[in-house]
mmCIF file of C-alpha atoms in Angstrom:
data_model
loop_
_atom_site.group_PDB
_atom_site.id
_atom_site.type_symbol
_atom_site.label_atom_id
_atom_site.label_comp_id
_atom_site.label_asym_id
_atom_site.label_seq_id
_atom_site.Cartn_x
_atom_site.Cartn_y
_atom_site.Cartn_z
ATOM 1 C CA UNK A 1 -0.400 14.558 -5.018
ATOM 2 C CA UNK A 2 -1.523 11.034 -5.649
ATOM 3 C CA UNK A 3 -4.897 11.256 -4.123
ATOM 4 C CA UNK A 4 -7.623 13.610 -5.180
ATOM 5 C CA UNK A 5 -10.619 14.732 -3.317
ATOM 6 C CA UNK A 6 -12.777 12.451 -5.504
ATOM 7 C CA UNK A 7 -10.880 9.390 -4.271
ATOM 8 C CA UNK A 8 -11.743 10.065 -0.584
ATOM 9 C CA UNK A 9 -15.471 10.294 -1.539
ATOM 10 C CA UNK A 10 -15.437 6.452 -2.271
ATOM 11 C CA UNK A 11 -14.486 5.774 1.401
ATOM 12 C CA UNK A 12 -15.789 8.607 3.521
ATOM 13 C CA UNK A 13 -18.347 11.513 3.162
ATOM 14 C CA UNK A 14 -17.155 15.019 2.301
ATOM 15 C CA UNK A 15 -18.331 16.299 5.672
ATOM 16 C CA UNK A 16 -16.702 13.602 7.579
ATOM 17 C CA UNK A 17 -13.472 14.251 5.734
ATOM 18 C CA UNK A 18 -13.558 17.889 6.805
ATOM 19 C CA UNK A 19 -14.177 16.819 10.470
ATOM 20 C CA UNK A 20 -11.515 14.149 10.532
ATOM 21 C CA UNK A 21 -8.929 16.420 8.777
ATOM 22 C CA UNK A 22 -9.852 19.174 11.080
ATOM 23 C CA UNK A 23 -10.341 21.329 8.070
ATOM 24 C CA UNK A 24 -6.637 21.614 7.755
ATOM 25 C CA UNK A 25 -5.102 20.704 4.331
ATOM 26 C CA UNK A 26 -1.769 20.265 5.904
ATOM 27 C CA UNK A 27 -3.060 17.503 8.121
ATOM 28 C CA UNK A 28 -4.472 15.637 5.145
ATOM 29 C CA UNK A 29 -1.276 16.056 3.163
ATOM 30 C CA UNK A 30 0.814 14.787 6.017
ATOM 31 C CA UNK A 31 -1.450 11.837 6.506
ATOM 32 C CA UNK A 32 -1.290 10.907 2.722
ATOM 33 C CA UNK A 33 2.551 11.180 2.770
ATOM 34 C CA UNK A 34 2.681 8.765 5.856
ATOM 35 C CA UNK A 35 0.231 6.370 4.009
ATOM 36 C CA UNK A 36 2.303 6.336 0.874
ATOM 37 C CA UNK A 37 5.539 5.700 2.882
ATOM 38 C CA UNK A 38 3.785 2.909 4.858
ATOM 39 C CA UNK A 39 2.608 1.261 1.599
ATOM 40 C CA UNK A 40 5.955 1.689 0.047
ATOM 41 C CA UNK A 41 7.577 -0.161 2.974
ATOM 42 C CA UNK A 42 5.603 -3.278 2.010
ATOM 43 C CA UNK A 43 5.945 -2.852 -1.853
ATOM 44 C CA UNK A 44 9.513 -1.382 -2.241
ATOM 45 C CA UNK A 45 11.520 -4.727 -2.395
ATOM 46 C CA UNK A 46 9.705 -5.803 -5.550
ATOM 47 C CA UNK A 47 7.602 -2.907 -6.987
ATOM 48 C CA UNK A 48 8.562 0.634 -8.408
ATOM 49 C CA UNK A 49 6.901 2.796 -5.884
ATOM 50 C CA UNK A 50 7.809 5.928 -7.504
ATOM 51 C CA UNK A 51 6.094 4.843 -10.716
ATOM 52 C CA UNK A 52 3.116 3.676 -8.517
ATOM 53 C CA UNK A 53 2.813 6.962 -6.698
ATOM 54 C CA UNK A 54 3.545 9.226 -9.713
ATOM 55 C CA UNK A 55 0.838 7.701 -11.787
ATOM 56 C CA UNK A 56 -2.212 9.905 -12.399
ATOM 57 C CA UNK A 57 -5.983 9.450 -13.307
ATOM 58 C CA UNK A 58 -7.025 6.023 -14.604
ATOM 59 C CA UNK A 59 -3.276 4.857 -14.721
ATOM 60 C CA UNK A 60 -3.379 4.502 -10.955
ATOM 61 C CA UNK A 61 -4.064 1.059 -9.359
ATOM 62 C CA UNK A 62 -7.492 1.396 -7.806
ATOM 63 C CA UNK A 63 -6.758 -0.792 -4.904
ATOM 64 C CA UNK A 64 -3.634 1.197 -4.135
ATOM 65 C CA UNK A 65 -5.742 4.425 -4.217
ATOM 66 C CA UNK A 66 -8.453 2.962 -1.974
ATOM 67 C CA UNK A 67 -5.851 1.549 0.465
ATOM 68 C CA UNK A 68 -3.832 4.848 0.478
ATOM 69 C CA UNK A 69 -7.155 6.688 1.301
ATOM 70 C CA UNK A 70 -7.972 4.136 4.135
ATOM 71 C CA UNK A 71 -4.433 4.406 5.698
ATOM 72 C CA UNK A 72 -4.419 8.159 5.428
ATOM 73 C CA UNK A 73 -7.760 8.292 7.144
ATOM 74 C CA UNK A 74 -6.602 5.971 9.868
ATOM 75 C CA UNK A 75 -3.633 8.278 10.621
ATOM 76 C CA UNK A 76 -6.154 11.295 10.607
ATOM 77 C CA UNK A 77 -8.611 9.472 12.941
ATOM 78 C CA UNK A 78 -5.669 8.758 15.312
ATOM 79 C CA UNK A 79 -5.222 12.425 15.902
ATOM 80 C CA UNK A 80 -8.834 13.049 16.664
ATOM 81 C CA UNK A 81 -9.934 14.026 20.258
ATOM 82 C CA UNK A 82 -11.270 11.004 22.021
ATOM 83 C CA UNK A 83 -10.519 8.849 18.947
ATOM 84 C CA UNK A 84 -13.888 9.622 17.418
ATOM 85 C CA UNK A 85 -15.088 7.266 14.730
ATOM 86 C CA UNK A 86 -12.026 4.941 14.914
ATOM 87 C CA UNK A 87 -13.798 1.545 14.740
ATOM 88 C CA UNK A 88 -14.396 1.753 10.860
ATOM 89 C CA UNK A 89 -10.978 3.395 10.243
ATOM 90 C CA UNK A 90 -9.283 0.607 12.315
ATOM 91 C CA UNK A 91 -11.098 -2.132 10.287
ATOM 92 C CA UNK A 92 -10.272 -0.646 6.953
ATOM 93 C CA UNK A 93 -6.746 -0.035 7.938
ATOM 94 C CA UNK A 94 -6.422 -3.688 9.190
ATOM 95 C CA UNK A 95 -7.766 -4.792 5.819
ATOM 96 C CA UNK A 96 -5.355 -2.685 3.961
ATOM 97 C CA UNK A 97 -2.353 -3.995 5.915
ATOM 98 C CA UNK A 98 -3.568 -7.715 5.459
ATOM 99 C CA UNK A 99 -3.617 -6.965 1.690
ATOM 100 C CA UNK A 100 -0.074 -5.422 1.653
ATOM 101 C CA UNK A 101 1.349 -8.395 3.686
ATOM 102 C CA UNK A 102 -0.197 -10.773 1.172
ATOM 103 C CA UNK A 103 1.426 -8.834 -1.682
ATOM 104 C CA UNK A 104 4.701 -8.740 0.203
ATOM 105 C CA UNK A 105 4.485 -12.553 0.813
ATOM 106 C CA UNK A 106 3.835 -13.161 -2.894
ATOM 107 C CA UNK A 107 0.223 -14.571 -2.290
ATOM 108 C CA UNK A 108 -1.340 -11.601 -3.902
ATOM 109 C CA UNK A 109 0.116 -10.387 -7.214
ATOM 110 C CA UNK A 110 -1.191 -6.852 -8.130
ATOM 111 C CA UNK A 111 -0.974 -5.303 -11.482
ATOM 112 C CA UNK A 112 1.977 -2.855 -10.440
ATOM 113 C CA UNK A 113 5.144 -1.791 -12.201
ATOM 114 C CA UNK A 114 8.045 -4.069 -11.186
ATOM 115 C CA UNK A 115 11.482 -2.660 -10.078
ATOM 116 C CA UNK A 116 13.959 -3.013 -13.097
ATOM 117 C CA UNK A 117 17.541 -2.614 -13.482
ATOM 118 C CA UNK A 118 19.071 -0.382 -16.432
ATOM 119 C CA UNK A 119 18.707 -3.388 -18.749
ATOM 120 C CA UNK A 120 15.048 -3.654 -18.069
ATOM 121 C CA UNK A 121 15.425 -6.947 -16.151
ATOM 122 C CA UNK A 122 13.641 -7.501 -12.844
ATOM 123 C CA UNK A 123 15.814 -5.822 -10.025
ATOM 124 C CA UNK A 124 14.258 -7.409 -7.013
ATOM 125 C CA UNK A 125 17.415 -9.293 -6.054
ATOM 126 C CA UNK A 126 15.716 -12.698 -6.136
ATOM 127 C CA UNK A 127 17.106 -15.761 -7.840
ATOM 128 C CA UNK A 128 16.129 -19.259 -8.359
ATOM 129 C CA UNK A 129 18.098 -22.136 -6.783
ATOM 130 C CA UNK A 130 17.979 -25.796 -6.602
ATOM 131 C CA UNK A 131 19.911 -29.048 -6.700
ATOM 132 C CA UNK A 132 20.129 -32.289 -8.549
ATOM 133 C CA UNK A 133 18.442 -35.340 -7.239
ATOM 134 C CA UNK A 134 20.453 -37.092 -4.573
ATOM 135 C CA UNK A 135 22.407 -39.998 -5.767
ATOM 136 C CA UNK A 136 22.387 -43.329 -3.818
ATOM 137 C CA UNK A 137 25.208 -45.539 -4.910
ATOM 138 C CA UNK A 138 25.814 -48.868 -3.292
ATOM 139 C CA UNK A 139 29.171 -50.473 -3.905
#
């Protein structure tokens, strides 16, 4: 998996993680997969999501790791009875989504691998267009 137990310790305590995951590893794994897919939905048009989420150790982008934890914990908290402790999870989730929207809009440029075609050129389907200056001819 992309996330480790150590990654979660940055954003939540060990005991709180056990409570929020209801001590079920399958719940946590499912939430991580949902978080990765949600993040990929924002990054997929421009970035190589397979390379991003297959990276290990220090090769992983630290913000992607943190936001994946935040989004996974938000999904886990949503399944809790009476939505216990969702305020901080909702706040961190909103911050992660705001960052992803900034990346998607091109306002934030993270250090992530770009999608490339078989020739190694960027394969994001974008192109540059323009026109010449309008001519005003008086006859």
